[in-house]
């Protein structure tokens, strides 16, 4: 005896289905305080430790603190989102949802909306701590720092949603971090200007979104006004996040293995 599954709707996003998905995810996260603490507090803790690692050289913290303000949220959102989404897959929740009148785009957008809401809180707390709590000296507006930090967190969310499609367990999801995050971390310009790298590595860094996140933070660090380079960096990071979300919807499997 066989059963048929109604195909999920396709086409444009449905706002009510997307918000319903986001509400369900947030309701689940509300009962998982450890995950919430990881997403919201860990970037703040890392920035706090970084500030006092360089306690004798405040200028060093000023030079790299802005960059890490964007990198830490990206990493934490990548880890939490990939593991949480994979848990939905392996538990069968994802398959049951896709058997309902819920499109893949609605599902991905709902997850992105839920984790994006937490990313706003995370980025706001980390930016406030860095600028007003730890004395991060920036030439530009702290609101521009917040914008880049938020976009970085959303990019981490998108990457986490995307790689969860290729992992069979939570352990495998964590294993994607060295492949997806570490190369970007090494090539983003945090440790040395990208122009000083080998030409091949510089070329690779030019197509990695984290490079533009760091560039955007550095623009705020050194310029009073919003520059055209900053606008370019922000648009690239936002565009990469949207592209990866689209890829995540395209690779979303209807059946678990």
CSV table of C-alpha atoms in Angstrom, one decimal:
chain,number,residue,atom,x,y,z
A,1,UNK,CA,0.0,0.0,0.0
A,2,UNK,CA,1.5,3.3,-1.0
A,3,UNK,CA,0.7,6.8,0.0
A,4,UNK,CA,1.2,10.0,-2.0
A,5,UNK,CA,2.5,13.2,-0.7
A,6,UNK,CA,1.0,16.5,-1.8
A,7,UNK,CA,3.6,18.6,-3.5
A,8,UNK,CA,4.7,21.6,-1.7
A,9,UNK,CA,3.6,24.9,-3.4
A,10,UNK,CA,6.1,26.7,-5.5
A,11,UNK,CA,6.4,30.2,-6.7
A,12,UNK,CA,6.6,33.4,-4.8
A,13,UNK,CA,7.0,33.5,-1.0
A,14,UNK,CA,3.8,33.2,1.0
A,15,UNK,CA,4.1,35.7,3.9
A,16,UNK,CA,1.8,33.9,6.3
A,17,UNK,CA,3.5,30.5,5.8
A,18,UNK,CA,6.9,32.1,6.2
A,19,UNK,CA,6.0,33.9,9.4
A,20,UNK,CA,4.3,30.8,10.8
A,21,UNK,CA,7.6,28.9,10.2
A,22,UNK,CA,9.6,31.6,11.8
A,23,UNK,CA,7.3,31.6,14.8
A,24,UNK,CA,7.6,27.9,15.2
A,25,UNK,CA,11.4,28.0,15.1
A,26,UNK,CA,11.5,30.8,17.7
A,27,UNK,CA,9.1,28.9,19.9
A,28,UNK,CA,11.4,25.9,19.9
A,29,UNK,CA,14.5,28.0,20.5
A,30,UNK,CA,12.8,29.6,23.5
A,31,UNK,CA,12.9,26.2,25.2
A,32,UNK,CA,16.6,25.8,24.4
A,33,UNK,CA,18.4,28.4,26.6
A,34,UNK,CA,21.9,27.0,25.9
A,35,UNK,CA,21.5,27.6,22.1
A,36,UNK,CA,20.2,31.1,22.8
A,37,UNK,CA,23.2,31.8,25.1
A,38,UNK,CA,25.6,30.5,22.4
A,39,UNK,CA,24.1,32.7,19.8
A,40,UNK,CA,23.8,35.9,21.8
A,41,UNK,CA,26.5,35.8,24.5
A,42,UNK,CA,29.5,34.0,22.9
A,43,UNK,CA,30.4,36.9,20.5
A,44,UNK,CA,30.3,39.3,23.5
A,45,UNK,CA,32.5,37.0,25.6
A,46,UNK,CA,35.0,36.6,22.8
A,47,UNK,CA,35.2,40.4,22.3
A,48,UNK,CA,35.6,40.9,26.1
A,49,UNK,CA,38.5,38.3,26.2
A,50,UNK,CA,40.1,39.9,23.1
A,51,UNK,CA,40.0,43.3,24.7
A,52,UNK,CA,42.0,42.2,27.7
A,53,UNK,CA,44.3,39.9,25.9
A,54,UNK,CA,45.6,43.1,24.3
A,55,UNK,CA,45.2,45.1,27.6
A,56,UNK,CA,48.7,46.6,27.2
A,57,UNK,CA,48.1,47.6,23.6
A,58,UNK,CA,44.7,49.1,23.2
A,59,UNK,CA,45.6,50.2,19.6
A,60,UNK,CA,45.8,46.5,18.6
A,61,UNK,CA,42.3,45.9,19.8
A,62,UNK,CA,41.1,49.0,17.8
A,63,UNK,CA,42.8,47.6,14.7
A,64,UNK,CA,41.3,44.1,14.8
A,65,UNK,CA,38.3,44.5,17.1
A,66,UNK,CA,36.1,45.9,14.4
A,67,UNK,CA,36.9,43.0,12.0
A,68,UNK,CA,36.2,40.4,14.7
A,69,UNK,CA,33.0,42.2,15.5
A,70,UNK,CA,31.8,40.9,12.1
A,71,UNK,CA,33.5,37.6,12.1
A,72,UNK,CA,32.4,36.3,15.5
A,73,UNK,CA,28.6,36.6,14.8
A,74,UNK,CA,29.1,34.9,11.4
A,75,UNK,CA,30.8,31.9,13.0
A,76,UNK,CA,28.4,31.4,15.8
A,77,UNK,CA,25.3,31.8,13.5
A,78,UNK,CA,26.8,29.3,11.1
A,79,UNK,CA,27.4,26.7,13.8
A,80,UNK,CA,24.0,27.1,15.5
A,81,UNK,CA,22.0,27.3,12.3
A,82,UNK,CA,23.6,24.3,10.6
A,83,UNK,CA,23.2,22.1,13.7
A,84,UNK,CA,19.6,23.2,14.4
A,85,UNK,CA,18.5,22.7,10.8
A,86,UNK,CA,20.1,19.3,10.6
A,87,UNK,CA,18.3,18.3,13.8
A,88,UNK,CA,15.1,19.1,12.0
A,89,UNK,CA,16.1,16.9,9.1
A,90,UNK,CA,17.2,13.9,11.1
A,91,UNK,CA,14.2,14.0,13.5
A,92,UNK,CA,11.8,13.9,10.5
A,93,UNK,CA,10.3,17.3,11.3
A,94,UNK,CA,11.5,18.7,8.0
A,95,UNK,CA,9.9,16.0,6.0
A,96,UNK,CA,6.6,16.4,7.8
A,97,UNK,CA,6.7,20.1,7.1
A,98,UNK,CA,7.4,19.6,3.4
A,99,UNK,CA,4.4,17.2,3.2
A,100,UNK,CA,2.2,20.2,4.2
A,101,UNK,CA,1.3,23.1,1.9
A,102,UNK,CA,4.6,24.7,2.6
A,103,UNK,CA,7.0,25.7,-0.1
A,104,UNK,CA,10.8,25.2,0.2
A,105,UNK,CA,11.3,28.9,-0.2
A,106,UNK,CA,8.7,29.5,2.6
A,107,UNK,CA,10.6,27.1,4.9
A,108,UNK,CA,14.1,28.5,4.2
A,109,UNK,CA,12.8,32.1,4.5
A,110,UNK,CA,11.1,31.2,7.8
A,111,UNK,CA,14.3,29.8,9.2
A,112,UNK,CA,16.2,32.8,8.0
A,113,UNK,CA,13.7,35.2,9.5
A,114,UNK,CA,13.8,33.4,12.9
A,115,UNK,CA,17.5,33.2,13.1
A,116,UNK,CA,17.8,36.7,11.7
A,117,UNK,CA,15.8,38.1,14.6
A,118,UNK,CA,18.3,36.5,17.0
A,119,UNK,CA,21.1,37.9,14.8
A,120,UNK,CA,19.8,41.4,15.3
A,121,UNK,CA,19.9,41.0,19.1
A,122,UNK,CA,23.3,39.3,18.9
A,123,UNK,CA,24.8,42.0,16.7
A,124,UNK,CA,23.3,44.9,18.7
A,125,UNK,CA,24.7,43.5,22.0
A,126,UNK,CA,28.2,42.8,20.5
A,127,UNK,CA,28.4,46.2,18.9
A,128,UNK,CA,27.3,48.0,22.0
A,129,UNK,CA,29.7,46.1,24.1
A,130,UNK,CA,32.7,46.7,21.7
A,131,UNK,CA,32.0,50.5,21.2
A,132,UNK,CA,30.6,51.6,24.6
A,133,UNK,CA,31.7,48.9,26.9
A,134,UNK,CA,35.2,48.1,25.7
A,135,UNK,CA,36.1,51.4,24.1
A,136,UNK,CA,36.6,50.3,20.5
A,137,UNK,CA,37.7,53.5,18.8
A,138,UNK,CA,36.0,53.9,15.4
A,139,UNK,CA,36.1,56.9,13.2
A,140,UNK,CA,32.7,56.3,11.5
A,141,UNK,CA,29.3,55.7,12.9
A,142,UNK,CA,28.7,52.7,15.3
A,143,UNK,CA,25.4,52.2,13.4
A,144,UNK,CA,27.4,51.3,10.3
A,145,UNK,CA,29.4,48.7,12.4
A,146,UNK,CA,26.0,47.3,13.5
A,147,UNK,CA,24.8,47.1,9.9
A,148,UNK,CA,27.9,45.1,8.8
A,149,UNK,CA,27.8,42.9,11.9
A,150,UNK,CA,24.1,42.1,11.3
A,151,UNK,CA,24.7,41.3,7.6
A,152,UNK,CA,27.6,39.0,8.7
A,153,UNK,CA,25.3,37.2,11.1
A,154,UNK,CA,22.7,36.8,8.4
A,155,UNK,CA,25.4,35.4,6.1
A,156,UNK,CA,26.4,32.9,8.7
A,157,UNK,CA,22.8,31.9,9.0
A,158,UNK,CA,22.5,31.4,5.2
A,159,UNK,CA,25.7,29.4,5.1
A,160,UNK,CA,24.5,27.2,8.0
A,161,UNK,CA,21.2,26.5,6.3
A,162,UNK,CA,23.0,25.6,3.1
A,163,UNK,CA,25.6,23.2,4.4
A,164,UNK,CA,23.1,21.4,6.6
A,165,UNK,CA,21.8,19.8,3.3
A,166,UNK,CA,25.1,18.0,2.9
A,167,UNK,CA,25.6,16.7,6.4
A,168,UNK,CA,24.2,13.4,7.8
A,169,UNK,CA,24.8,14.1,11.4
A,170,UNK,CA,25.5,17.0,13.8
A,171,UNK,CA,29.1,16.0,13.9
A,172,UNK,CA,29.4,16.3,10.1
A,173,UNK,CA,27.7,19.7,10.3
A,174,UNK,CA,30.5,20.9,12.6
A,175,UNK,CA,33.1,19.3,10.3
A,176,UNK,CA,32.0,21.7,7.6
A,177,UNK,CA,33.4,24.6,9.6
A,178,UNK,CA,37.0,24.0,8.6
A,179,UNK,CA,36.0,23.8,5.0
A,180,UNK,CA,33.6,26.7,4.9
A,181,UNK,CA,34.8,29.2,7.6
A,182,UNK,CA,38.5,28.6,8.2
A,183,UNK,CA,39.7,29.4,4.6
A,184,UNK,CA,37.7,32.6,4.7
A,185,UNK,CA,39.1,33.5,8.1
A,186,UNK,CA,42.7,33.1,6.9
A,187,UNK,CA,42.1,35.0,3.6
A,188,UNK,CA,39.8,37.8,4.7
A,189,UNK,CA,42.6,40.2,5.5
A,190,UNK,CA,42.4,39.9,9.3
A,191,UNK,CA,46.0,38.7,9.7
A,192,UNK,CA,47.6,40.6,6.8
A,193,UNK,CA,46.3,42.9,4.1
A,194,UNK,CA,45.0,40.9,1.2
A,195,UNK,CA,47.2,42.9,-1.2
A,196,UNK,CA,50.3,41.3,0.6
A,197,UNK,CA,49.2,37.8,-0.1
A,198,UNK,CA,50.3,35.6,-3.0
A,199,UNK,CA,48.4,36.6,-6.1
A,200,UNK,CA,46.6,33.3,-6.3
A,201,UNK,CA,45.4,33.6,-2.7
A,202,UNK,CA,44.5,37.2,-3.2
A,203,UNK,CA,42.4,36.2,-6.2
A,204,UNK,CA,40.6,33.6,-4.1
A,205,UNK,CA,40.0,36.1,-1.3
A,206,UNK,CA,38.4,38.4,-3.8
A,207,UNK,CA,35.5,35.9,-4.2
A,208,UNK,CA,35.0,35.1,-0.5
A,209,UNK,CA,32.2,37.1,1.3
A,210,UNK,CA,34.1,37.4,4.6
A,211,UNK,CA,36.7,39.5,2.9
A,212,UNK,CA,34.2,42.1,2.1
A,213,UNK,CA,32.8,41.9,5.6
A,214,UNK,CA,36.2,42.8,7.0
A,215,UNK,CA,36.8,45.4,4.4
A,216,UNK,CA,33.4,47.0,5.3
A,217,UNK,CA,34.4,47.1,9.0
A,218,UNK,CA,37.7,48.7,8.2
A,219,UNK,CA,36.0,51.4,6.1
A,220,UNK,CA,34.0,52.3,9.2
A,221,UNK,CA,37.1,52.1,11.3
A,222,UNK,CA,39.0,54.7,9.2
A,223,UNK,CA,36.4,56.9,7.5
A,224,UNK,CA,34.0,59.4,9.0
A,225,UNK,CA,31.4,59.2,6.3
A,226,UNK,CA,30.0,56.3,4.4
A,227,UNK,CA,32.2,55.6,1.4
A,228,UNK,CA,31.5,54.0,-2.0
A,229,UNK,CA,33.7,51.1,-1.0
A,230,UNK,CA,31.7,50.5,2.1
A,231,UNK,CA,28.5,50.5,0.1
A,232,UNK,CA,30.0,48.0,-2.3
A,233,UNK,CA,31.1,45.8,0.6
A,234,UNK,CA,27.7,45.8,2.2
A,235,UNK,CA,25.9,45.0,-1.0
A,236,UNK,CA,28.3,42.1,-1.7
A,237,UNK,CA,27.8,40.6,1.7
A,238,UNK,CA,24.0,41.0,1.5
A,239,UNK,CA,24.0,39.6,-2.1
A,240,UNK,CA,26.0,36.6,-1.0
A,241,UNK,CA,23.6,35.9,1.9
A,242,UNK,CA,20.6,36.0,-0.5
A,243,UNK,CA,22.4,33.8,-3.0
A,244,UNK,CA,23.3,31.2,-0.4
A,245,UNK,CA,19.7,31.2,0.9
A,246,UNK,CA,18.5,30.6,-2.7
A,247,UNK,CA,20.9,27.7,-3.0
A,248,UNK,CA,19.7,26.4,0.3
A,249,UNK,CA,16.1,26.3,-1.0
A,250,UNK,CA,17.2,24.6,-4.2
A,251,UNK,CA,19.1,21.9,-2.3
A,252,UNK,CA,16.4,21.3,0.3
A,253,UNK,CA,15.5,17.6,0.1
A,254,UNK,CA,11.9,16.5,0.6
A,255,UNK,CA,12.8,13.1,2.1
A,256,UNK,CA,15.3,12.2,4.7
A,257,UNK,CA,17.8,9.5,4.0
